XYZ file of C-alpha atoms in Angstrom:
642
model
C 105.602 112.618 113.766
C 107.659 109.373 112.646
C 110.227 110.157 110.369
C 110.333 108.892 106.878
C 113.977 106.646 108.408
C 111.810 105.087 111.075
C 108.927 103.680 108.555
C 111.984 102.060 106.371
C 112.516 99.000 108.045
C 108.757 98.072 108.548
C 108.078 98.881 104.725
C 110.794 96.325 103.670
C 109.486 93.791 106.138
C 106.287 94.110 104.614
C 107.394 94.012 100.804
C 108.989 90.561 102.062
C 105.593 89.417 103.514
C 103.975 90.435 100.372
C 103.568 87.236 98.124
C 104.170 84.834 101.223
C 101.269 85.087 102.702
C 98.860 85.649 99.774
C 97.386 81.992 99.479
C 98.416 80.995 103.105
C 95.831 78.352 104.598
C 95.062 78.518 108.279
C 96.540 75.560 110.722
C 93.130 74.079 111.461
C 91.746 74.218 107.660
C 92.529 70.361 106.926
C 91.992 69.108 103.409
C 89.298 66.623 102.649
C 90.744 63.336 101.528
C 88.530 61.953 98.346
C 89.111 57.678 96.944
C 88.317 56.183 93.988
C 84.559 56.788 93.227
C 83.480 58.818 96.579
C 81.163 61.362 95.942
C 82.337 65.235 95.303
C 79.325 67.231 96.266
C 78.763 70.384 93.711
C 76.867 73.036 95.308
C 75.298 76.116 93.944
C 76.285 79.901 95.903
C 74.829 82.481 93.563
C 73.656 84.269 90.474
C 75.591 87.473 90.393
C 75.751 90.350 87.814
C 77.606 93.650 87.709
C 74.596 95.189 85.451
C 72.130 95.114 88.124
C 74.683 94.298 91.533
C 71.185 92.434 92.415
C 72.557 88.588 93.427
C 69.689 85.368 93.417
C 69.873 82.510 94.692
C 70.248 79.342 92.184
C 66.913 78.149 92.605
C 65.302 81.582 91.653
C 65.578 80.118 88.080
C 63.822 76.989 86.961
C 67.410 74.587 87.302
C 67.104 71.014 87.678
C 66.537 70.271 91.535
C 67.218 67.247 93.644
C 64.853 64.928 95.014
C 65.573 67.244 98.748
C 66.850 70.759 98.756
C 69.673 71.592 101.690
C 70.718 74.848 102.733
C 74.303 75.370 104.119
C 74.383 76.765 107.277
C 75.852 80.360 106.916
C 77.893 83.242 108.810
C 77.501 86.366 109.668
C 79.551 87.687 105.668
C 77.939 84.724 103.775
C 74.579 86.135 104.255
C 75.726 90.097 104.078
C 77.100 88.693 100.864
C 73.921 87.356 99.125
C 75.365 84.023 99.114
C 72.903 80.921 99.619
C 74.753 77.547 99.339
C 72.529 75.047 98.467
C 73.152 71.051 97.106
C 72.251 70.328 93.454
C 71.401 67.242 91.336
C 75.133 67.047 89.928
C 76.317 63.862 90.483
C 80.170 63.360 90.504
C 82.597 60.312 91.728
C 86.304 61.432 92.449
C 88.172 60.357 89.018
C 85.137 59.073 87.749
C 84.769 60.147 84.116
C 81.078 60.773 82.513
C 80.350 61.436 79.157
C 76.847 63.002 79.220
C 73.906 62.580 81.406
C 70.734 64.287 81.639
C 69.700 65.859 84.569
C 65.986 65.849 86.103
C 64.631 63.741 82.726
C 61.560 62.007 83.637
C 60.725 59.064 81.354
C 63.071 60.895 78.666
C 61.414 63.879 78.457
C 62.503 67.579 78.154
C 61.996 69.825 80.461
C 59.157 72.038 79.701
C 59.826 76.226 80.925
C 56.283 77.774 80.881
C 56.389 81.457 79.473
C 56.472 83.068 82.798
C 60.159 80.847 83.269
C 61.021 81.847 80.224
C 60.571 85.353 80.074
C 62.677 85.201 83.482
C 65.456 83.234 82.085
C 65.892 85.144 79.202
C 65.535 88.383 81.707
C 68.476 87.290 83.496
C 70.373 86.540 80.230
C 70.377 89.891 78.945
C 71.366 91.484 82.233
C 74.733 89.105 82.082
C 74.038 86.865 85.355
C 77.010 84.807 85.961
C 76.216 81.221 87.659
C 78.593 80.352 90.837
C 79.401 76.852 91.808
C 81.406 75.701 94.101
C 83.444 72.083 94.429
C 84.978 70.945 97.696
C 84.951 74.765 98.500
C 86.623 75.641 95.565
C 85.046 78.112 93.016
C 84.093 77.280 89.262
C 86.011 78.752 86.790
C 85.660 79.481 82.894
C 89.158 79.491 81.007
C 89.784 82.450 78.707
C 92.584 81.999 76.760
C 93.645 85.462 74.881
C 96.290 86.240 72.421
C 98.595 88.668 73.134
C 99.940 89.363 69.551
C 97.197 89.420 67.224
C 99.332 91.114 64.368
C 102.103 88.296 64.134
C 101.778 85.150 62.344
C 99.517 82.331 64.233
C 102.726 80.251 65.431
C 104.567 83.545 67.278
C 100.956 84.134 69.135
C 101.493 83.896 72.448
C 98.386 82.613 74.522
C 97.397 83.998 77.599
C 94.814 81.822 79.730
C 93.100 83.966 82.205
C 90.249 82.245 84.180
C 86.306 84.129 85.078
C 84.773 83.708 88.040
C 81.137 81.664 87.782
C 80.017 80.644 84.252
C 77.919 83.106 81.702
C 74.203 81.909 82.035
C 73.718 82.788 78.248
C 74.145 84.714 75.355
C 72.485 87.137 73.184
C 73.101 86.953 69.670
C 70.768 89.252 67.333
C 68.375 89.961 69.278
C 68.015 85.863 69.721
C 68.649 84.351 73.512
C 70.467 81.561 74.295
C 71.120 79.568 77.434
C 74.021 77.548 78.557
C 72.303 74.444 78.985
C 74.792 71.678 79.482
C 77.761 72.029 81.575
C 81.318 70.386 81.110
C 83.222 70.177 84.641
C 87.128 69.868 84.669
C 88.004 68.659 88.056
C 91.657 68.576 88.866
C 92.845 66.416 91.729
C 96.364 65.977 93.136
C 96.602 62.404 94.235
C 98.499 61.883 97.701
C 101.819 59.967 98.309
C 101.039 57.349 100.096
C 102.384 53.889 101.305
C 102.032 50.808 98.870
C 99.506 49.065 101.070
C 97.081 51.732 101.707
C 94.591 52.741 98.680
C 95.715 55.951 96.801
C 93.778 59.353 98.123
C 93.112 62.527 95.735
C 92.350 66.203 96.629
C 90.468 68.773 94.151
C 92.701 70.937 93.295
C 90.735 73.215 90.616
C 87.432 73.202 89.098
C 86.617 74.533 85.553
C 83.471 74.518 83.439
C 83.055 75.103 79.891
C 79.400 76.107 79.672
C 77.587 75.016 75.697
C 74.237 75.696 74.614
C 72.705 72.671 72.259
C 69.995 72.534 71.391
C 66.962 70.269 72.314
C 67.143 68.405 68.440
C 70.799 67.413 68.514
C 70.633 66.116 71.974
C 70.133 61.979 71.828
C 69.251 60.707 74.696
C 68.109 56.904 75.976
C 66.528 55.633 78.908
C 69.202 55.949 81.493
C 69.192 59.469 81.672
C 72.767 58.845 79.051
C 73.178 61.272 76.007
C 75.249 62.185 73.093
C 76.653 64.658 72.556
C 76.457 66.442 68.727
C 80.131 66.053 67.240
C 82.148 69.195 66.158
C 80.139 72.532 65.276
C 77.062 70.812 63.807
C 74.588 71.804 66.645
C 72.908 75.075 67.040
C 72.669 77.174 70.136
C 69.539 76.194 72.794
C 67.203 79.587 72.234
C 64.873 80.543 74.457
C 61.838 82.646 73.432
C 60.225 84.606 76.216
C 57.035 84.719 74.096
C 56.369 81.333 74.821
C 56.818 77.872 76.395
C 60.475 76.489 75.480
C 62.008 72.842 75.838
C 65.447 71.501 76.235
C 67.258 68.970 78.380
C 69.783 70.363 81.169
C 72.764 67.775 80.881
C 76.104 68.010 82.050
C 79.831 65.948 81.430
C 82.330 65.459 84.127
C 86.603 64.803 83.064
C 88.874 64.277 85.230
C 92.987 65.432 85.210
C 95.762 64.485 87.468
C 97.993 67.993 88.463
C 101.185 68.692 90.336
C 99.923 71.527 92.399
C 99.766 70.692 96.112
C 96.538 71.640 97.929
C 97.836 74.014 99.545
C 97.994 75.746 96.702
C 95.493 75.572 94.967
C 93.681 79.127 95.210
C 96.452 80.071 92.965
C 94.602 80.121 89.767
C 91.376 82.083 91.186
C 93.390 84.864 92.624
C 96.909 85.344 89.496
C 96.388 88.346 88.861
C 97.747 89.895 85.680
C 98.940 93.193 86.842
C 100.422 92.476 89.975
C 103.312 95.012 88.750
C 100.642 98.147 88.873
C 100.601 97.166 92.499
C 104.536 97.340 93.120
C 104.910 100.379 90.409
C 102.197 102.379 92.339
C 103.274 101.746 95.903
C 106.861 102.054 95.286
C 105.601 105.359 93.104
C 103.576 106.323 96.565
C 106.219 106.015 99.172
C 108.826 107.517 97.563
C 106.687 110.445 96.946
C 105.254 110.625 101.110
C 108.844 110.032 102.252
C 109.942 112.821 99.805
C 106.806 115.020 100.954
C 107.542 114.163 105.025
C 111.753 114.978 104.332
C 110.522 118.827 102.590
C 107.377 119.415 104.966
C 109.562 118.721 108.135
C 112.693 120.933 107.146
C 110.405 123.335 106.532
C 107.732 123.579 109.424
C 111.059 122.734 111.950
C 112.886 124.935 110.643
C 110.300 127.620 110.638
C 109.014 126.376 113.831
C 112.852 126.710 115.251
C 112.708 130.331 114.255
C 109.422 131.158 115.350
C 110.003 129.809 118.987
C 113.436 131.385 119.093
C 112.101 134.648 118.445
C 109.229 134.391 120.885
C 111.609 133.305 123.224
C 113.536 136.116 123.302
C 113.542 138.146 126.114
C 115.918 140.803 125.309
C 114.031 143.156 122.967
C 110.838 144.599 125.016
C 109.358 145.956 121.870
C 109.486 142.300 119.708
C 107.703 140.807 122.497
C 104.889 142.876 123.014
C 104.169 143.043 119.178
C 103.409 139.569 119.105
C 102.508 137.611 115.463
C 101.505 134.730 114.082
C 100.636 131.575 115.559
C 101.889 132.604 119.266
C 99.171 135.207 118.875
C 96.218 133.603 119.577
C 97.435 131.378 122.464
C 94.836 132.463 124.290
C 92.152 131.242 122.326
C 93.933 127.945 120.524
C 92.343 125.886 123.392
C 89.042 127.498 123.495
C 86.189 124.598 123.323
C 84.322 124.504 119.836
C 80.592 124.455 119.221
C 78.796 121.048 119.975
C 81.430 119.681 121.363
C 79.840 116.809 122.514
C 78.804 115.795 118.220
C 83.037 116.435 117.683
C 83.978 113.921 120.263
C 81.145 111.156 118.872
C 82.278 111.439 115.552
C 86.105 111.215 116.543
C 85.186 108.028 119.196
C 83.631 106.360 115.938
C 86.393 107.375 113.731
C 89.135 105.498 116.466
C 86.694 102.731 116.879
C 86.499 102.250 113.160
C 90.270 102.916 112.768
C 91.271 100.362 115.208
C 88.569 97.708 113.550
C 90.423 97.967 109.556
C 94.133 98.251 111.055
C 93.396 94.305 113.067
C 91.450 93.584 110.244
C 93.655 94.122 107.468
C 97.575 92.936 109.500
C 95.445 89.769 109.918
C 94.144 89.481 106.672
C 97.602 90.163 105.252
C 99.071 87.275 107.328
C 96.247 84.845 105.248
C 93.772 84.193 107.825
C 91.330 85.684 106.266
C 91.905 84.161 103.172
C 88.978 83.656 99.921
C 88.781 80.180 100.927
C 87.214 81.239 103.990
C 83.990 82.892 102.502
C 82.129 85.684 104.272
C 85.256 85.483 107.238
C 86.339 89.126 106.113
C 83.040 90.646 106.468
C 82.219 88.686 109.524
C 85.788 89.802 111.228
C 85.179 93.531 110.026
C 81.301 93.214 112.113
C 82.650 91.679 115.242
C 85.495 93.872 115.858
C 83.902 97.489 115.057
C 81.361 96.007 117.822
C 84.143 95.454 120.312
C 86.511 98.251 119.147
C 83.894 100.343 120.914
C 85.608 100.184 124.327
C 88.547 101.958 122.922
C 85.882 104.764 120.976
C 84.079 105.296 124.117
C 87.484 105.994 125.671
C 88.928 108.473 123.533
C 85.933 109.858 122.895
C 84.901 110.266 126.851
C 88.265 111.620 127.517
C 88.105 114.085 124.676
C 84.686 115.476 125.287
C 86.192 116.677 129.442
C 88.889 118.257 127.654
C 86.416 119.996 125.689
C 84.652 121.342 129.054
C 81.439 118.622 128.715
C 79.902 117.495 131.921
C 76.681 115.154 130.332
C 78.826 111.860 129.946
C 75.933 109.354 129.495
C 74.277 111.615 126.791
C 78.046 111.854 125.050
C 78.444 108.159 125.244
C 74.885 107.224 123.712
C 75.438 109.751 121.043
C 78.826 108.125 120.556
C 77.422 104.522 120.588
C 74.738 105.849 117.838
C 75.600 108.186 115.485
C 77.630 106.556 113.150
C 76.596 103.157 113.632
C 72.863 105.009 113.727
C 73.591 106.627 110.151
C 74.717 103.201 108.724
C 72.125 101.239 109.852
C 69.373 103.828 108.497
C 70.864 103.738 105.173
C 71.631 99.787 104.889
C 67.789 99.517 105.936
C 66.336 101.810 103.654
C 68.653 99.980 100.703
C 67.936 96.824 101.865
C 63.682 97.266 101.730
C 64.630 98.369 97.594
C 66.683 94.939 97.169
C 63.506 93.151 99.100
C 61.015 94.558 96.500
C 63.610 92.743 94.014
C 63.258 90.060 95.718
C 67.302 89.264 95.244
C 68.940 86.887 97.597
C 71.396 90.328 98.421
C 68.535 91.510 101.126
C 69.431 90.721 104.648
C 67.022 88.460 105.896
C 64.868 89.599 108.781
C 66.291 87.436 111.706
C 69.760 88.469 110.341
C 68.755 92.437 110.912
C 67.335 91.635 114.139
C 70.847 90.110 115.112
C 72.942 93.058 114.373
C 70.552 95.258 116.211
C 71.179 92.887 118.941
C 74.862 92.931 118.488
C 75.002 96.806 118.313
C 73.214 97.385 121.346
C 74.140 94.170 123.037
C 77.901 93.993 122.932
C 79.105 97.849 121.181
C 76.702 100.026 123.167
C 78.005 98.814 126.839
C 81.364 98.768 125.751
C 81.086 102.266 124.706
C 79.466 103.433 127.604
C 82.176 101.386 129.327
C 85.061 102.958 127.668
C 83.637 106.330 128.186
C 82.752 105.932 131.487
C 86.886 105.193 132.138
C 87.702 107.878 129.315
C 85.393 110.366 131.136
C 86.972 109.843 134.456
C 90.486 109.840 133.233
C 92.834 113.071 133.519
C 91.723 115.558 130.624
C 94.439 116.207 128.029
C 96.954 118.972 129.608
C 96.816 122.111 127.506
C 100.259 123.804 127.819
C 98.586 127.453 127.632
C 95.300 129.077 129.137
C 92.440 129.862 127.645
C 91.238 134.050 127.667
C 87.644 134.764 129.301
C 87.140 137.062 126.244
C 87.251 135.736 122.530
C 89.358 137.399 120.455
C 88.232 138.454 117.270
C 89.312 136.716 113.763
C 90.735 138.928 111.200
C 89.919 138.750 107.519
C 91.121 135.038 105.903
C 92.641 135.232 102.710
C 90.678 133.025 99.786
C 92.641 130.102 100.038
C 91.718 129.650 103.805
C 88.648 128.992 102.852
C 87.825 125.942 104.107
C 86.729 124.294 101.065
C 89.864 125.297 98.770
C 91.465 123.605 101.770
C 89.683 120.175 101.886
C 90.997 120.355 97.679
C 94.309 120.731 98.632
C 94.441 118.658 101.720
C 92.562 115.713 100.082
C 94.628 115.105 97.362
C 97.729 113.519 98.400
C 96.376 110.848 100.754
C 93.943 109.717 97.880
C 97.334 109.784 95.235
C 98.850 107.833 97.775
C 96.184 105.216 97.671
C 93.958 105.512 94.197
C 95.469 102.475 92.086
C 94.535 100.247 95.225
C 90.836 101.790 95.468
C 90.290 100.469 91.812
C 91.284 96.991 92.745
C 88.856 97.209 95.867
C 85.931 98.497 93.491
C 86.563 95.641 91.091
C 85.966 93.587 93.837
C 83.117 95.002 95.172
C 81.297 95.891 91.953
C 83.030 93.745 89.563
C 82.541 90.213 91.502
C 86.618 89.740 91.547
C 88.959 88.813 94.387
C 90.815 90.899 96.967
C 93.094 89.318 98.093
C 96.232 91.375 98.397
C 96.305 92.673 101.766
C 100.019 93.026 102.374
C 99.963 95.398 99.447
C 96.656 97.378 101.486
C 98.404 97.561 104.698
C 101.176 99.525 102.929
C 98.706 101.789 101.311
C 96.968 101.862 104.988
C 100.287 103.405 106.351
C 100.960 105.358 103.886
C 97.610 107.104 104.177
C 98.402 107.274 107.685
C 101.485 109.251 107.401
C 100.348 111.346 104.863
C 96.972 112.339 106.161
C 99.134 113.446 109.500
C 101.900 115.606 107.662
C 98.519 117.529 105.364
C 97.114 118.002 108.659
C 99.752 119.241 110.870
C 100.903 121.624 107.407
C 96.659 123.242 107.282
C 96.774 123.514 111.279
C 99.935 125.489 110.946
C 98.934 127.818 108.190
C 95.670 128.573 109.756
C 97.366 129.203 113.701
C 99.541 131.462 111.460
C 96.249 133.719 109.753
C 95.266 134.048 113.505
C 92.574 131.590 113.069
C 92.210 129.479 115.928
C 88.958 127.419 115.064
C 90.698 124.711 114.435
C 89.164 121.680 115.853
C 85.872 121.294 113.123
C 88.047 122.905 110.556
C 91.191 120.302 111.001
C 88.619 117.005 111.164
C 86.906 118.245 108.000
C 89.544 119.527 106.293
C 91.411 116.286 107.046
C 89.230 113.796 105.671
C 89.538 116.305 102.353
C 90.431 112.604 100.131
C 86.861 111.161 100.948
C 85.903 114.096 98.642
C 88.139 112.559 96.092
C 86.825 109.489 96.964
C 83.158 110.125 95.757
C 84.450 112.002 92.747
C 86.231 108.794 91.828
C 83.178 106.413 92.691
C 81.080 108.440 90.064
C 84.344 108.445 87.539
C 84.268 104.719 88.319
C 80.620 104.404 87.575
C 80.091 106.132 84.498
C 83.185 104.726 82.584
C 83.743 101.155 84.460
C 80.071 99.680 85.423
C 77.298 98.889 82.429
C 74.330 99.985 85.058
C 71.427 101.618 83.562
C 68.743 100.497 86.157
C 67.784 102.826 88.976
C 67.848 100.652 91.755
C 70.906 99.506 91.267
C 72.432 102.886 90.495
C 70.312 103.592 94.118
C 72.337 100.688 95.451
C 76.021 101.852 94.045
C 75.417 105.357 95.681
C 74.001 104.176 98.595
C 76.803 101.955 99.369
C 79.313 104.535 98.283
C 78.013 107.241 100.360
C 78.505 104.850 103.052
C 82.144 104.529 102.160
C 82.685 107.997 101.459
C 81.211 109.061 105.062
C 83.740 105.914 106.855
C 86.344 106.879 105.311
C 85.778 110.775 105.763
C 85.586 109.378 109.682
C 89.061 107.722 109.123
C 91.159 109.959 107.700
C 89.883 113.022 109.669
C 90.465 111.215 113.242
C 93.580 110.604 112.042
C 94.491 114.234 110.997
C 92.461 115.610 113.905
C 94.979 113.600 116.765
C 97.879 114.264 114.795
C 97.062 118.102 114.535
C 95.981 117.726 117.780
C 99.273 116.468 119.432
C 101.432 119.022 116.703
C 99.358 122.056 118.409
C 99.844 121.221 121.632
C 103.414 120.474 121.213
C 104.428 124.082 119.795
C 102.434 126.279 122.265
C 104.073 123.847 124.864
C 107.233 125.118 123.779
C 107.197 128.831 123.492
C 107.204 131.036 126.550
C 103.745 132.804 127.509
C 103.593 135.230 130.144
């Protein structure tokens, strides 16, 4: 075990990488140059909701379309996602200002939503879709701006402009549905130094939207698809009945604004986040608390490890030594293989492979490569290197399982290479044939599923049976005692060894450790937000690490000490105790945080949870399981044992 001295100088490396490198832009991601009047393509990702977690793609709905619909060509993440990139009819010049123009108006006429479109419109109203565009790669934005003191007087309110990802769709307003039907973009660019001969280039630098509903009277429009807008608050609201056909024009307006900030960065705005201090407050708060926890828990078990092994050691008093106690007295067992050895060594091999795939995943994330700006690269990464990762699963997992006395390597290696990814895929499927029936653009498409299968049994199964093969081969793990022929027999445990009071106990200080982080990631998983600070995460991720060992090595030692020496199942449940408290917060989470009353999306958050719940039970019990592992054999290794 690391001391808490020896973590010190990474943890203030990392606290200096922290804000560096959250907005960092890859060498290789070059900036597209715009001129006066080129075109800025707006493009349309998603319809996305935290009511129903159900995403569509923009078409779904009956928006204005151009004359030839183009899908964007999409990774591995961008589909996972639900995203569908597509081109609209929005027509924008760089710094080319517009007051009002209709979109899709045929010979001046409204556009005419039959009741079926209607009732589906004002369907997706209710349930809160926001709509996601995107500029130059760059998300839309609506500005909030909220007042911090209501109470004072109007010139001492301070105003506090926070921005929301996507636009609203609509709005309900007693029991009357309304829909955002024109659309006023705010492009900022940053316009380019340059030499006085050559003609000035600009770069978008934000995009904004201020979504109005008007309604079809107080629209005027003429026959170049030009209209005017209704001045100050004289217009009412665009309503859409889902009793019956509706009309309106979609129209939009398009301003432009010079800005100082560089390209570079200009993810900025999307990812401020207000209560960047919760971060700081709770991992300063955690590793004080785990360095505090590793200073007591190792005077104590060294010192009472120091005293134990002295007094087995001694060989002066006959009597002491042949009334042995405690942990030294079942060294004859300690080693003894557990039942289903061969399921034990799977689940570890999937719990290093997965282990090994979020450590690379989140050190490169933290150094900004896998950045917002590069949607669907996170999820992509994540797939790729579990698959490869498997070399290094199959190895510890093949090496384990001839320590543990197995001789059917090929069967331990295809139960390694399918268990966990096996267990995944089932549930994924079975969830994904529910969002199918929904018809949401959140279903992975066929060819897509067909793909990973590929990938799982193309590239991770032979590199598991690979690394097994190797592990399999390789020297077992030298056990400093031997084992008896003859079990001996387990006396009475106390209450509190039960195994479940023990996953309570042993769960809870990994998941303090790490709880003000998991509400950030469920924001951004449920809530539609961004994640984007990873140096923060891979603070938390070694902080887990650390404390997940010293819980271990401390329920290891206490249950050696009751003469208990089934250890191996016990330690990797007990272990991966904070997945427990994992699932307890997911349901805290969803019955005070999300507004889902629907069951397939409640089927959806559980679903995915579980699947969380089970990875990260995986995660944190390999972890506890090695380190309890490598504490065990250590102490038997240094007692005397005739």
């Amino acid at each position: 075990m690391a001391t808490a001295m020896d973590w010190l100088p990474w943890s203030l490396l990392l606290f200096s990488l922290m804000y560096e490198t959250s907005t960092f832009y890859v060498p290789g991601v070059a900036p597209i140059n715009f001129h006066q009047n080129d075109p800025v393509e707006i493009k349309a990702v998603k319809l996305t909701s935290s009511r129903t977690q159900l995403p569509y793609e923009y078409y779904s709905l009956p928006f204005c379309q151009p004359s030839k619909i183009t899908y964007k060509a999409e990774n591995l993440g961008e589909v996972l996602r639900g995203d569908r990139i597509v081109n609209t009819p929005f027509q924008v010049l760089m710094n080319s200002e517009k007051k009002c123009e209709v979109l899709c108006s045929q010979s001046n006429k409204p556009v005419t939503l039959t009741v079926e479109q209607s009732r589906l419109v004002a369907e997706r109203v209710t349930e809160d879709y926001y709509v996601h565009l995107i500029a130059d790669n760059l998300p839309v934005a609506t500005r909030l701006e909220l007042y911090s003191n209501r109470d004072s007087d109007d010139k001492k309110k301070e105003k506090d402009v926070q921005f929301e990802h996507g636009y609203r769709l609509g709005f309900t307003d007693v029991n009357k549905i309304y829909l955002h039907n024109h659309l006023s973009f705010i492009l900022y660019y940053h316009r380019e130094d340059m030499e006085e001969d050559q003609e000035h280039t600009y770069r978008v630098v934000r995009f904004e939207v201020i979504p109005q509903s008007i309604r079809l009277e107080d629209l005027k429009t003429d026959e170049k698809s030009s209209c005017t807008l209704p001045e100050g608050t004289n217009s009412s609201p665009q309503e859409i009945d889902p009793t019956k056909e509706n009309q309106l024009y979609f129209t939009y307006s398009v301003h432009w604004e010079e800005s100082d900030i560089k390209w570079a960065s200009r993810w900025d705005t999307y990812l401020t986040m207000s209560d960047v201090q919760i971060h700081w407050f709770s991992i300063i708060n955690s590793v004080v608390v785990v360095f505090f926890l590793s200073g007591i828990l190792s005077m104590i078990i060294i010192r009472t490890l120091r005293k134990d092994i002295a007094n087995y050691n001694k060989e002066d008093d006959i009597e002491d030594t042949m009334e042995e106690s405690g942990w030294k007295l079942v060294h004859g067992d300690v080693f003894r293989p557990p039942q289903y050895p061969m399921i034990l060594s799977s689940l570890l091999g999937s719990g290093i492979q997965l282990f090994c795939m979020i450590l690379i995943v989140i050190f490169v994330a933290m150094l900004g490569m896998l950045s917002p700006s590069s949607r669907g690269a996170l999820m992509t990464t994540a797939c790729f290197l579990f698959m490869f990762m498997g070399v290094f699963g199959g190895f510890s997992a093949g090496r384990l399982y001839r320590t543990l006395k197995g001789h059917r390597w090929k069967k331990g290696a295809f139960c390694t290479a399918t268990l966990y990814p096996g267990v995944v895929f089932g549930i994924c499927f079975v969830l994904n044939c529910f969002i199918w029936g929904k018809h949401s653009s959140g279903a992975v498409p066929f060819p897509t599923m067909v793909a990973l299968l590929c990938m799982w049994f193309g590239i991770s199964l032979p590199l598991v049976y690979l690394g097994y093969y190797f592990g399999f081969r390789k020297q077992p793990y030298d056990n400093p005692v031997r084992t008896n022929q003859i079990p001996r027999q387990i006396p009475e445990q106390r209450w509190y060894m039960n195994r479940f009071v023990g996953i309570l106990m042993a769960g809870i200080l990994p998941f303090g450790a790490m709880f003000i982080e998991l509400f950030f990631i469920f924001s951004a998983i449920w809530e539609n937000q961004f994640y984007y600070l990873f140096g923060f995460l891979f603070l938390v991720f070694i902080i887990l690490v650390v404390s997940c060992s010293q819980i271990s090595i401390v329920m290891v030692y206490f249950q050696l000490c009751a003469e208990d020496y089934r250890w191996w199942w016990r330690n990797f449940l007990v272990s991966g105790g904070s997945a427990f408290y994992v699932l307890v917060y997911a349901i805290f989470y969803f019955v005070n945080k999300l507004d889902i009353v629907e069951f397939i999306p409640s089927l959806l958050y559980f679903g995915y949870t579980a699947l969380m719940v089970l990875s990260f039970w995986l995660l944190t019990g390999t972890i506890g399981f090695y380190a309890a592992y490598m504490f065990v054999r250590k102490i038997y290794a240094a007692v005397k044992i005739d």
